Coordinates of C-alpha atoms and ligand atoms in Angstrom, one line a residue:
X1 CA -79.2 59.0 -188.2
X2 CA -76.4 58.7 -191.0
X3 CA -75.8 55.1 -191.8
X4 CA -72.7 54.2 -189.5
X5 CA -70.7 50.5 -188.5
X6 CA -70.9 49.9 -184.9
X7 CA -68.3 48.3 -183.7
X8 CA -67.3 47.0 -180.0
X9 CA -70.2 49.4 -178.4
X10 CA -69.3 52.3 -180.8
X11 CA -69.9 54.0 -184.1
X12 CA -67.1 54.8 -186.2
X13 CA -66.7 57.6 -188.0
X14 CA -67.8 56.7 -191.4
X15 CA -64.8 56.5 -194.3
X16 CA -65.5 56.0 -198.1
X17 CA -68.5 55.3 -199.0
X18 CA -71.1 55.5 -201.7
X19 CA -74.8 57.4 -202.0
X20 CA -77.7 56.4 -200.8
X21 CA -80.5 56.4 -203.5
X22 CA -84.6 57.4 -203.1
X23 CA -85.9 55.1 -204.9
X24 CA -88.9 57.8 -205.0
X25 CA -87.8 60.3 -206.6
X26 CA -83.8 59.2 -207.7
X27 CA -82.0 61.9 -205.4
X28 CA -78.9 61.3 -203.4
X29 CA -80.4 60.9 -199.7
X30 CA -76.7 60.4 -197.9
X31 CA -74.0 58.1 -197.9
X32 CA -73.1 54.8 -196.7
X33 CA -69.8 53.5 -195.4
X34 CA -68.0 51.0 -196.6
X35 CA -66.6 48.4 -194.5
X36 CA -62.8 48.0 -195.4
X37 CA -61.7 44.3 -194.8
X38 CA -59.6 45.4 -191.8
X39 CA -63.3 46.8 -190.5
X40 CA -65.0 43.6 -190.6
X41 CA -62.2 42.2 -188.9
X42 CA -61.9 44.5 -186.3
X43 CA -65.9 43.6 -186.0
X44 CA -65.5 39.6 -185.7
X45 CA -62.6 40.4 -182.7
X46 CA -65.1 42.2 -180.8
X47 CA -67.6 39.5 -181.5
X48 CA -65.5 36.7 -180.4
X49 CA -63.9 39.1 -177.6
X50 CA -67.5 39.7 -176.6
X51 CA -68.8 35.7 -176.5
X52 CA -66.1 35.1 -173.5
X53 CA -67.5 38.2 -171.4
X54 CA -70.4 38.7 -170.0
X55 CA -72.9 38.0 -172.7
X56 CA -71.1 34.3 -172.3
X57 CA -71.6 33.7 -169.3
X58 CA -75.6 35.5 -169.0
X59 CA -78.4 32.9 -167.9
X60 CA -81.2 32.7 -170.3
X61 CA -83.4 34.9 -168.2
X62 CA -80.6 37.5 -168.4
X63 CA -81.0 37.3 -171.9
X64 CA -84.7 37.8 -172.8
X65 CA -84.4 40.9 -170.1
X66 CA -82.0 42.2 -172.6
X67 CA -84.4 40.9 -176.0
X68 CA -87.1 43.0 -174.1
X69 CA -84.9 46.4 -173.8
X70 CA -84.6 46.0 -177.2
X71 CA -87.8 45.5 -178.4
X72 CA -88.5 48.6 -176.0
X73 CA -86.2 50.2 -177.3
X74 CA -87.8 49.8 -181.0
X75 CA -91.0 50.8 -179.9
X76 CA -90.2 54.2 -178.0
X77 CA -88.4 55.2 -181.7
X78 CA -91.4 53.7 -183.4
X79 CA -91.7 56.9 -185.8
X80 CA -88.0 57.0 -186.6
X81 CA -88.1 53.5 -187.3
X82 CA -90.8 53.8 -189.5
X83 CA -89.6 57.1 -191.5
X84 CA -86.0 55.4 -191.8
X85 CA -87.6 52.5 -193.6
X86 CA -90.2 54.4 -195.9
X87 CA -87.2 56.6 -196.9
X88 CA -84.9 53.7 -197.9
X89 CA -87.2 51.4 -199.4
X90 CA -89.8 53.9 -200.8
X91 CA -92.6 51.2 -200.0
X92 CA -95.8 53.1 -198.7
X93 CA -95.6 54.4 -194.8
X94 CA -98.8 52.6 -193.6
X95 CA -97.0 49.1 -194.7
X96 CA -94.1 49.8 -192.7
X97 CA -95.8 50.9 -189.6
X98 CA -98.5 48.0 -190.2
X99 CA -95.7 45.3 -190.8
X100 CA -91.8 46.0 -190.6
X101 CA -91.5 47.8 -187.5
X102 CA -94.4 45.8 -185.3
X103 CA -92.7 42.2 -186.5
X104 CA -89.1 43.2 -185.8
X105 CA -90.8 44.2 -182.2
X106 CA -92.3 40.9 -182.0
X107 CA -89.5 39.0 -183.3
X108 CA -87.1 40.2 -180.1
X109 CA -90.3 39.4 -177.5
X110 CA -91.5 36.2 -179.5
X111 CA -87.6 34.9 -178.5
X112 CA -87.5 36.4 -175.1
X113 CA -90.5 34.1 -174.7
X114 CA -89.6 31.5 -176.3
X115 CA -86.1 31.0 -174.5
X116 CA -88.6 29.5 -171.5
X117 CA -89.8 25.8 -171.6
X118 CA -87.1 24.7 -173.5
X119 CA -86.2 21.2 -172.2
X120 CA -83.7 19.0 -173.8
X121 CA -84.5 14.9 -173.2
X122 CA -82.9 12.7 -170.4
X123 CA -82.3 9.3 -170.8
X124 CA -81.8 7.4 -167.2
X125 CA -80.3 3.9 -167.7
X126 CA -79.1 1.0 -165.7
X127 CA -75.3 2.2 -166.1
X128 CA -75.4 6.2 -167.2
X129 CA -77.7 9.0 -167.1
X130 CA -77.4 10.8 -170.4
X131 CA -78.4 14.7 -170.9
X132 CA -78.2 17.6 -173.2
X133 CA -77.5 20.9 -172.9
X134 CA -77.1 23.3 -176.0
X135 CA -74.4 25.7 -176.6
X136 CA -74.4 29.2 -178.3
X137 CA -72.5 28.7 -181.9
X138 CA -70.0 32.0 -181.3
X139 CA -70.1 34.2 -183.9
X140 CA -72.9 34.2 -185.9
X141 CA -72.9 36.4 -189.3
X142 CA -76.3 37.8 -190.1
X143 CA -76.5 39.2 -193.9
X144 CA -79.5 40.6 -195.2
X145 CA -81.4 41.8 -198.0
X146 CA -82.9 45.0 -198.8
X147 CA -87.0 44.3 -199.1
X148 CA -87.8 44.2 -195.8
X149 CA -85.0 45.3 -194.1
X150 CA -85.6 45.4 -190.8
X151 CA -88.2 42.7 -190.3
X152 CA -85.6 40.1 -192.1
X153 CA -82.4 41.6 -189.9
X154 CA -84.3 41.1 -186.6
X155 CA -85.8 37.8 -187.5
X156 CA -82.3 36.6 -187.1
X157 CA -80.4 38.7 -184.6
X158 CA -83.5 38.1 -182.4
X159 CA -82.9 34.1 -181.9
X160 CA -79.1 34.3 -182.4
X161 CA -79.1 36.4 -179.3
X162 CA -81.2 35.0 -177.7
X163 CA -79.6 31.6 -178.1
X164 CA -76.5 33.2 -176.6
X165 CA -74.2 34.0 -179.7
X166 CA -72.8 37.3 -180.9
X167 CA -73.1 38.8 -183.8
X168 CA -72.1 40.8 -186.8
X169 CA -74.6 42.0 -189.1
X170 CA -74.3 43.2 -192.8
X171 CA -77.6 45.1 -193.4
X172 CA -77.9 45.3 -197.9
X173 CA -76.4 48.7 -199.2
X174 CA -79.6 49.7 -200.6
X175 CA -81.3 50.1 -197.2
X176 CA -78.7 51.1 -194.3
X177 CA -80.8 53.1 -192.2
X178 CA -83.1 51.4 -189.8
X179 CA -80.1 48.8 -189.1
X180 CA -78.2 51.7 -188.0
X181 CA -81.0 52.9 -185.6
X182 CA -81.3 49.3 -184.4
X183 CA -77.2 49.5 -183.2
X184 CA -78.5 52.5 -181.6
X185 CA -81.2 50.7 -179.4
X186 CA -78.5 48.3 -178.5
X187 CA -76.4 50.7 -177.5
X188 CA -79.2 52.1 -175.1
X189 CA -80.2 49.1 -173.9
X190 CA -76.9 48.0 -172.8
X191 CA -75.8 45.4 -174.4
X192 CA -72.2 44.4 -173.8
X193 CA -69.8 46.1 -175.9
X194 CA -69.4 43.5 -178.9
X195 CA -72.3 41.6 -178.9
X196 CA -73.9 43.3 -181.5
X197 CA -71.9 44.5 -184.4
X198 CA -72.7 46.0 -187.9
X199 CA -70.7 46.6 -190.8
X200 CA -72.1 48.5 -194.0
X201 CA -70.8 47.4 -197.7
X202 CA -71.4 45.8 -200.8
X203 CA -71.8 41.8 -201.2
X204 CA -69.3 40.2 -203.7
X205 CA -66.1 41.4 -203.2
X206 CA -66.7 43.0 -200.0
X207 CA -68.1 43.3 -196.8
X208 CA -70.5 40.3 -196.9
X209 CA -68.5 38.0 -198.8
X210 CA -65.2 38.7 -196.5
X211 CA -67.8 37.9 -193.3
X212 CA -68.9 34.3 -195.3
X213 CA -65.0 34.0 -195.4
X214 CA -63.9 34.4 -191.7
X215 CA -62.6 32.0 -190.1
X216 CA -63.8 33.7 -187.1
X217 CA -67.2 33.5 -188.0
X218 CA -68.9 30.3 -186.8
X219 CA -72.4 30.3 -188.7
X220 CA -74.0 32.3 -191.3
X221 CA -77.6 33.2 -191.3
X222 CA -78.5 34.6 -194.7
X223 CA -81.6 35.9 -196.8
X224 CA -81.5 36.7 -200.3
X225 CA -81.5 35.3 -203.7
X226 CA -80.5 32.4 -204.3
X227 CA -77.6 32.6 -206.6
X228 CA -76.3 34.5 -203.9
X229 CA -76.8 31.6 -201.5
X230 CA -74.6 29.2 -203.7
X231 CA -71.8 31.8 -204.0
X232 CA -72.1 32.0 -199.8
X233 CA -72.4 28.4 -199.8
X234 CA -68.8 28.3 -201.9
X235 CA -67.2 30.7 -199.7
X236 CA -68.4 29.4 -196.4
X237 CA -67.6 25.6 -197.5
X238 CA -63.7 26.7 -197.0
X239 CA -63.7 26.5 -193.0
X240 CA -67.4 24.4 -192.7
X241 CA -69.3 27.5 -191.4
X242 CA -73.0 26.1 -191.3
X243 CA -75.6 28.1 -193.0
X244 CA -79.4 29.0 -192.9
X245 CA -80.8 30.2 -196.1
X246 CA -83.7 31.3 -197.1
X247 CA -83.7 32.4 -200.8
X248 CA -85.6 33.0 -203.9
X249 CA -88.9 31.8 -205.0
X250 CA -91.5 31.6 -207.7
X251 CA -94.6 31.2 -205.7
X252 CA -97.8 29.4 -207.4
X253 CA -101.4 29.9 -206.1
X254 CA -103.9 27.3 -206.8
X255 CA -107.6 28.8 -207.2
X256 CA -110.1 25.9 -207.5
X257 CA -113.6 26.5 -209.2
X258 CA -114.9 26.0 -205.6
X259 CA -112.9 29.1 -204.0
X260 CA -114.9 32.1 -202.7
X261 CA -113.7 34.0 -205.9
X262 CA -114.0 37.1 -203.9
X263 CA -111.7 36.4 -201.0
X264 CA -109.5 34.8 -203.9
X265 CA -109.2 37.9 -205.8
X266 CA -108.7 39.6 -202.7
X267 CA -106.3 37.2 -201.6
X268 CA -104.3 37.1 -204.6
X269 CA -104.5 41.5 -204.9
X270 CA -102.6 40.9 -201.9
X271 CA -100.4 38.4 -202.6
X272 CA -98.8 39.2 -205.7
X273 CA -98.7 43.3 -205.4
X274 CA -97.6 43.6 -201.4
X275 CA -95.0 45.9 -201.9
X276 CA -94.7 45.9 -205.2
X277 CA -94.5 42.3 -205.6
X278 CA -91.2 42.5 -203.8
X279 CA -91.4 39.8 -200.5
X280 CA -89.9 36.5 -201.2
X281 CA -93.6 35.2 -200.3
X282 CA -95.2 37.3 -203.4
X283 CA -97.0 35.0 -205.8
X284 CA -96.0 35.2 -209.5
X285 CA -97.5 32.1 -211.2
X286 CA -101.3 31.7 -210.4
X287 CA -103.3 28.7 -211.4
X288 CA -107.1 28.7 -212.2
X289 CA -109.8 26.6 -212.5
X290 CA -111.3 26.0 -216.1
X291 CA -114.9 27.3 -214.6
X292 CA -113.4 30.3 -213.2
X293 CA -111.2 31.4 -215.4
X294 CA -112.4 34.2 -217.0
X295 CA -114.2 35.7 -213.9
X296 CA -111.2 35.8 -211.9
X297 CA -108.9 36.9 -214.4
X298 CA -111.2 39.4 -215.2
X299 CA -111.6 40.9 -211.8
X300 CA -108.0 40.3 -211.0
X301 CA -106.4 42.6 -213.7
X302 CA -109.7 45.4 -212.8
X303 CA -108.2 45.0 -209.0
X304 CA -104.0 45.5 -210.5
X305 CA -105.5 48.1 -212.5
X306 CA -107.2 50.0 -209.5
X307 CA -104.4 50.1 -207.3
X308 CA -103.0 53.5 -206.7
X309 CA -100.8 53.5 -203.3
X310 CA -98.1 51.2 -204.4
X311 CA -94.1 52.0 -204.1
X312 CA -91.2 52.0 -206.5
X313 CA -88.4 49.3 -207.0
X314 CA -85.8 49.3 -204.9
X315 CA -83.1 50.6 -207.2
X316 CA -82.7 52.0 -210.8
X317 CA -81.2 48.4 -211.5
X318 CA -83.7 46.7 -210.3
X319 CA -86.8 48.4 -212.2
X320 CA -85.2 48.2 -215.3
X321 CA -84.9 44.4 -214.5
X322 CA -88.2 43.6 -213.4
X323 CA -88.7 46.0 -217.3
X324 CA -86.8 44.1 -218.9
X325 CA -89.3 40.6 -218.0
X326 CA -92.1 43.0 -219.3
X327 CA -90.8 43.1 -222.5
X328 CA -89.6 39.0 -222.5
X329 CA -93.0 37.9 -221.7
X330 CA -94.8 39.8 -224.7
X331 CA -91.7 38.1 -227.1
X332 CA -92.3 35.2 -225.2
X333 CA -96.1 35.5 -226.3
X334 CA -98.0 37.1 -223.5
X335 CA -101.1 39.2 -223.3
X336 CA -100.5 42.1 -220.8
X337 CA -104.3 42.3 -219.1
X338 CA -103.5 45.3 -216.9
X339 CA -100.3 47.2 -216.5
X340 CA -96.9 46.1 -218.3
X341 CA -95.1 49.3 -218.8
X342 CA -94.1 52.5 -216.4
X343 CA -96.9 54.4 -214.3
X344 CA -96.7 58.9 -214.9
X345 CA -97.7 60.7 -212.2
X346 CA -97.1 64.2 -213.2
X347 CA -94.9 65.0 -210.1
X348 CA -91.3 63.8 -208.5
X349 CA -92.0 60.3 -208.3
X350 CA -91.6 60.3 -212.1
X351 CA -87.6 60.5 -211.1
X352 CA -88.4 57.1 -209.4
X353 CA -88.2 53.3 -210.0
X354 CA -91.9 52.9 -210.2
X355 CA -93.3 50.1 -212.9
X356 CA -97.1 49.5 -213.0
X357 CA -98.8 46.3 -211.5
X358 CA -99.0 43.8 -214.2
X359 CA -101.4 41.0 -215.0
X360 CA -100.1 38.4 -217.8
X361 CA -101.6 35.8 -219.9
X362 CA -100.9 33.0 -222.5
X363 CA -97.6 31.9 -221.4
X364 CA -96.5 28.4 -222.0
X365 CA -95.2 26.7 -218.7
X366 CA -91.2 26.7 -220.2
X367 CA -91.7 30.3 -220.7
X368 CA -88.6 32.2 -218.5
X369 CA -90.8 34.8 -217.2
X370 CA -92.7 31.5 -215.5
X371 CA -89.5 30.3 -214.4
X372 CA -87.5 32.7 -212.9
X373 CA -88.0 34.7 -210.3
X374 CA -88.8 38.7 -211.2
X375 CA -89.6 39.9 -207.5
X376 CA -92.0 42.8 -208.9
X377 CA -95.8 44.0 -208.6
X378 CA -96.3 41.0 -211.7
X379 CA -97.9 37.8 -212.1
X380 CA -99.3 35.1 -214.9
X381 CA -102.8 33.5 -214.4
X382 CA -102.7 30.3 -216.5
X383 CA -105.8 27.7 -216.4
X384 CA -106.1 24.4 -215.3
X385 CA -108.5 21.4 -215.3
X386 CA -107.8 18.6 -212.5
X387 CA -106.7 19.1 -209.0
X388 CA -103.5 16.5 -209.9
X389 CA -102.7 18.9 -213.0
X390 CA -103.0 21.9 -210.5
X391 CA -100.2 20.3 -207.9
X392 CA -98.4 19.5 -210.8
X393 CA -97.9 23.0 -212.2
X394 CA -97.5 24.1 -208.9
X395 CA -94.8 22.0 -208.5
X396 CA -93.0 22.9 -211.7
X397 CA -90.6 24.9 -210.5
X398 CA -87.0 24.8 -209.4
X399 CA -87.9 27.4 -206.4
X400 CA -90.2 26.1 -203.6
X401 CA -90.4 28.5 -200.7
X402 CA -94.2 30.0 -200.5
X403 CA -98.0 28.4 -202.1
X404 CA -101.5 29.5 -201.6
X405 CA -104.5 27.5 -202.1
X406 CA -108.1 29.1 -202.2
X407 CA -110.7 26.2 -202.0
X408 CA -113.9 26.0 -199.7
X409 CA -113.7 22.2 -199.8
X410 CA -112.0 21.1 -196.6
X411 CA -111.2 18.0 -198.1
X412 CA -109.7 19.3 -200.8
X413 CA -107.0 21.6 -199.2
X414 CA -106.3 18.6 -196.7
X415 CA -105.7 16.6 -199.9
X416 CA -103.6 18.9 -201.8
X417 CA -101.6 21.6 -199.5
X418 CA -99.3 18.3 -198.1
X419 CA -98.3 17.5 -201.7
X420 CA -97.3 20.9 -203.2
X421 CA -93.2 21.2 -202.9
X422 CA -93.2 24.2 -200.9
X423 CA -92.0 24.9 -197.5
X424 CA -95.2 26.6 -196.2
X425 CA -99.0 26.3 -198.1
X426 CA -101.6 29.3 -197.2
X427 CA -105.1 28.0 -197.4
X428 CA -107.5 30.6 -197.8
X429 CA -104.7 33.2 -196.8
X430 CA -102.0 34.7 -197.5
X431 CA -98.9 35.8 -195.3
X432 CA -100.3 35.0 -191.4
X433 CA -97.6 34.7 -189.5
X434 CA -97.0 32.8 -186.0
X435 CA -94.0 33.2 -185.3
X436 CA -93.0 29.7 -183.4
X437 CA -94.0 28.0 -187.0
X438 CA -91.3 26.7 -189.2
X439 CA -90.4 28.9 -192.2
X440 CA -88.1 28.5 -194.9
X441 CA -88.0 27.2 -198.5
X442 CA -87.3 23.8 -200.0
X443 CA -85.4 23.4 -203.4
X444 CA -83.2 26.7 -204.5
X445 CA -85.2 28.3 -202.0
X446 CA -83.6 27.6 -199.0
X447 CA -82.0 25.3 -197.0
X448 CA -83.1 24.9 -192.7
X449 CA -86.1 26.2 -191.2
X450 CA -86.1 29.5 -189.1
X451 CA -88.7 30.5 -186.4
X452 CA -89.6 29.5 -183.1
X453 CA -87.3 26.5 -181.6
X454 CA -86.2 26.1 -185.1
X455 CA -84.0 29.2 -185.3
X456 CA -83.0 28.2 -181.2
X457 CA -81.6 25.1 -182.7
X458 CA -80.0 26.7 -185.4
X459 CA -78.2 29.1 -183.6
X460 CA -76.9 26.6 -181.0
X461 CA -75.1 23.1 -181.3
X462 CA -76.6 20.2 -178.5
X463 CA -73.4 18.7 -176.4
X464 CA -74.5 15.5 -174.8
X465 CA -73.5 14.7 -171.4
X466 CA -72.7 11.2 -170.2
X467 CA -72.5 10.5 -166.4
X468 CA -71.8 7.2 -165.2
X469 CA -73.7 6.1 -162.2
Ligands
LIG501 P1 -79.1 39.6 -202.7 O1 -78.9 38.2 -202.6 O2 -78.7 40.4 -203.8 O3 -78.5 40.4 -201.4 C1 -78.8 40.0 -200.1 C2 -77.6 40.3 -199.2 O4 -76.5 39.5 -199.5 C3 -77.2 41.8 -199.3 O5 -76.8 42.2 -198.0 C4 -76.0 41.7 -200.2 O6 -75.0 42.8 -199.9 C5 -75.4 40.4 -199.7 N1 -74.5 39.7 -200.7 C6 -74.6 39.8 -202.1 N2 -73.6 39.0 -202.7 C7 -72.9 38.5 -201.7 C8 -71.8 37.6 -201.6 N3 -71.3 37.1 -202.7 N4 -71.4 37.2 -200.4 C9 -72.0 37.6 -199.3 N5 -73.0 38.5 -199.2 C10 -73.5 38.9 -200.4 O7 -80.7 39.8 -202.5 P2 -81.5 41.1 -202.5 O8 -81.6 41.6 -203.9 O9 -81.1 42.0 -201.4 O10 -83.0 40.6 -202.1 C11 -83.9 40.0 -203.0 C12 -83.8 38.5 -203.0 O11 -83.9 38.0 -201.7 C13 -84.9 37.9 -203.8 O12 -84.4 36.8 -204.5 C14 -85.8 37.3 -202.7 O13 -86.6 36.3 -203.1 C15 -84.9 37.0 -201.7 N6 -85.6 36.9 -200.4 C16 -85.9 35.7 -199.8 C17 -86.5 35.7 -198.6 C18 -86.9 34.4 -197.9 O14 -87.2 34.5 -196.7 N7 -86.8 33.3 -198.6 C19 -86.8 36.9 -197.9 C20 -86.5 38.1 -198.6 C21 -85.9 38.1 -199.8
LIG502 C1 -89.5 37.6 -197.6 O1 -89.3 38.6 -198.3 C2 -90.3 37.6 -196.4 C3 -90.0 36.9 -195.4 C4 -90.8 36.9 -194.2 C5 -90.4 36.4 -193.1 O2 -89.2 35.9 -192.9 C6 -91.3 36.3 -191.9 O3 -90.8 35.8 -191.0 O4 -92.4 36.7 -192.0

C-alpha cells in the first residue's frame, strides 16, 4: 500500500509529497504525502465530528469488540505488516515479526482486556453519596517516531480508543507504511468514520506541530526525542492541551563483580545493539565492577565484533550523526575496542546507512558522547569500585528513562534498583515487557507513565458525582 492520510473513513488521494528512502540500500522506495494545514484540519473535524456519534456513545464492551477486530485485523495481514516495516526501517525481518508486529497485536487485546475491572471508588456518607465516572478526553493527537513504528503508534491509539477518545495520528515521515496498513484494518473492521484518522508530514513546521497547535485537539500523546518534547510542550502550552511524553534517554547498566558475567554479556549484546542501538531502552553507558572489568570488556567487544545480522540507520542524516559521535569520542579520548567506523559488505547494502557496532573506552564522565544521547549500535564500558559510586554514575545523567542491573546478590538489586533515577530498572534482564506495568521516563525523558490503567487514565479525565441523600 502507498503511504496515504485517511481521513473521515477514507483515503485521499495523495498530493505533494516527498520520497521515501531504503535505508538499505539508499533507493527511492515511493512517496509520502504531505499533509497541508487545511488536511489536518479537515482531520480534527472528523475527529471531533466522530466523538459525538457513535463511537461517543459505545459502552466499553462495544469498545474492546472493536480493539479485538483490530488486532484481528493485524494478524490476518501479519506478513504485510511485517514486510512494510522491514522495508521502511531496514531493521532485520525476524526482529519485526518477533517484536513490532506481535506487540502492536497485544497492545489493542491487552486494552480490550484491560477496559474490564475498572472500578472507580464510592464514598457513602451521612449526607451525600459521592462517585466517579471517567470521561474520554475528545481528540487525542498521537505523534510518533520512526524506530519502532508500529509498536510505539499502537501503544497509544490502543488505550486512547479504548478509553473512548478519537484520534488523529501523525506516523514519522521516515516510516509511513505500516501506519497506512493499520488505517486500512480500521477501515475493515468498521470503525466509525472519524474515529481513527492519519495524516502524513514532516514535524516542525508541519503536520505535527499544526496538530500540537489545534485547538481542537484535546491531548497529545507523543514519543520522541526530547528536544522535540519541549518544542511540543511550547506549542501545546497555548490552549493547555495535556501531554504524555516519553523521550530520550541515556541508559546506564550496572554490572557488579557478582553478576553471572555470561548472562551479563549476553544481556548487555542485547541491550545496547537491538536494532542497531536504536530503541529508546538501548543502553549506552555501562558500568563495571573493578574485578570484572577486563573479562567483560573483553568478551563484550568479541560479542559487538561477531555480530553480523544487524540493520542500517534510519536515514542518511541520522548515520552520519551517530558518525559524527564516532569521531567525538576518539577527540574526546576514547579507545574504540570493536567497531567505530562503517561496515563493507561488497553488495547493495554499501548504498545504505549502515555503521558498525561499537565498543568504547577511556572516556571521562563529562565527556559528550557520555552525555548525550547517540541512539546507535554504540556504547562506553567505564569501571567502578563501590555499589554507592555505581548508583551514582548511573545517576549522572540529565535523561532517566531505562537501567539494567546484573547482580546475583538479591540483596543487592533490592538495595540498589529503588535508588537509580530511572523510570523502569531491569534486573538480570533486559526489555520484558508486561504490558499493565507503568512505563515512561523521569527527568528529560518523559513526563506521565503509559501502560495498563496508567494510559486508561491518561486518556480520560475523572468527573466526580455528588448526590445528596
Ligand atoms: P523526533 O522527536 O525527531 O520525531 C518524533 C515525531 O515527532 C515524528 O513523527 C516527527 O515528525 C514529530 N515531530 C518532530 N518535530 C516536531 C514538532 N516540532 N512538533 C510536532 N511534532 C514533531 O524523534 P525520532 O527521531 O523520530 O525518534 C528518535 C527519538 O525518539 C530518540 O530520542 C529516542 O530516544 C526517542 N524515543 C523515545 C521512546 C520512549 O518511549 N521514551 C521511544 C522511542 C523513541
Ligand atoms: C522505545 O524506543 C521503546 C519503547 C518501548 C515501549 O514503549 C514498550 O511499550 O515496550
Amino acid at each position: 500500500m502507498h503511504p496515504a492520510h485517511y481521513i473521515d473513513g477514507g483515503f485521499t488521494a495523495a498530493g505533494d509529497g516527498f520520497p521515501l528512502i531504503d535505508p538499505v540500500d539508499g533507493s527511492v522506495r515511493g512517496q509520502v504525502p504531505e499533509a497541508s494545514a487545511e488536511t489536518v484540519d479537515a482531520a480534527v473535524s472528523a475527529a471531533a465530528r466522530a466523538r459525538q456519534g457513535a463511537w461517543g456513545r459505545a459502552s466499553a464492551a462495544d469498545r474492546a469488540v472493536a480493539l479485538r477486530r483490530i488486532a484481528d485485523g493485524i494478524e490476518a495481514r501479519f506478513e504485510e505488516f511485517v514486510a512494510a516495516e522491514v522495508r521502511d526501517t531496514g531493521k532485520p525481518r525476524a526482529l519485526a515479526a518477533a517484536m513490532d508486529i506481535p506487540r502492536a497485536i497485544a497492545n489493542f487485546r491487552a486494552y480490550a482486556d484491560l477496559l474490564y475491572g475498572r472500578a472507580e471508588q464510592a464514598y457513602l456518607s451521612a449526607d451525600a453519596l459521592n462517585y466517579t465516572v471517567r470521561r474520554p478526553l475528545g481528540v487525542v493527537a498521537v505523534i510518533s517516531p520512526w524506530n519502532l513504528p508500529l509498536l510505539l503508534l499502537t501503544w497509544k491509539v490502543a488505550p486512547a480508543l479504548a478509553a473512548g477518545n478519537t484520534v488523529v495520528a501523525k506516523p514519522s515521515e521516515v516510516t509511513p507504511s505500516t501506519a497506512t496498513l493499520l488505517a486500512a484494518v480500521m477501515h475493515d473492521a468498521e470503525l466509525p468514520d472519524g474515529v481513527f484518522n492519519l495524516v502524513h508530514g514532516h514535524g516542525a513546521g508541519a503536520a505535527g506541530e499544526w496538530l500540537t497547535r489545534h485547538p481542537g485537539v484535546d491531548a497529545i500523546a507523543f514519543t520522541g526525542e526530547s528536544a522535540t518534547g519541549s518544542a511540543i510542550m511550547r506549542n501545546a502550552a497555548e490552549h493547555v492541551t495535556p501531554v504524555s511524553f516519553e523521550l530520550g534517554g541515556k541508559n546506564p547498566a550496572l554490572v557488579f563483580a557478582d553478576a553471572d558475567l555470561d548472562q551479563a554479556v549476553a544481556g548487555t549484546l542485547r541491550s545496547a545493539f537491538t536494532h542497531s542501538g536504536q530503541i529508546c531502552l538501548c543502553t549506552e553507558r555501562v558500568y563495571v565492577q573493578q574485578p570484572v572489568f577486563d573479562a567483560f570488556l573483553g568478551a563484550l567487544a568479541a560479542g559487538a565484533r561477531a555480530l553480523k545480522d544487524y540493520g542500517p540507520m534510519i536515514s542518511a542524516a541520522h548515520r552520519d550523526k551517530v558518525l559524527s559521535y564516532y569521531r567525538l569520542a576518539v577527540r574526546e579520548g576514547a579507545q574504540t575496542r570493536a567497531g567505530g567506523g562503517v561496515p563493507a559488505f561488497g553488495d547493495q547494502r554499501d548504498g545504505g546507512f549502515y555503521v558498525e557496532p561499537t565498543v568504547l573506552t577511556g572516556l571521562p564522565q563529562d565527556a559528550r558522547t557520555i552525555r548525550e544521547e547517540i541512539f546507535g549500535p554504540v556504547c562506553h564500558v567505564a569501571p567502578f569500585d563501590t555499589e554507592d559510586e555505581a548508583i551514582a554514575l548511573a545517576n549522572d545523567s540529565r535523561y532517566g528513562l531505562a537501567a539494567t542491573v546484573w547482580t546475583r546478590d538479591v540483596s543487592r538489586a533490592h538495595r540498589v534498583a529503588p535508588r537509580i533515577e530511572a523510570g523502569i530498572v531491569w534486573v538480570n534482564c533486559w526489555n520484558l515487557r508486561d504490558l499493565r506495568t507503568p512505563f515512561g521516563g523521569v527527568k528529560a525523558s518523559g513526563i506521565g507513565r503509559e501502560g495498563g490503567g496508567h494510559s486508561l487514565d491518561f486518556f480520560s479525565e475523572p468527573v466526580n458525582i455528588c448526590i445528596q441523600i
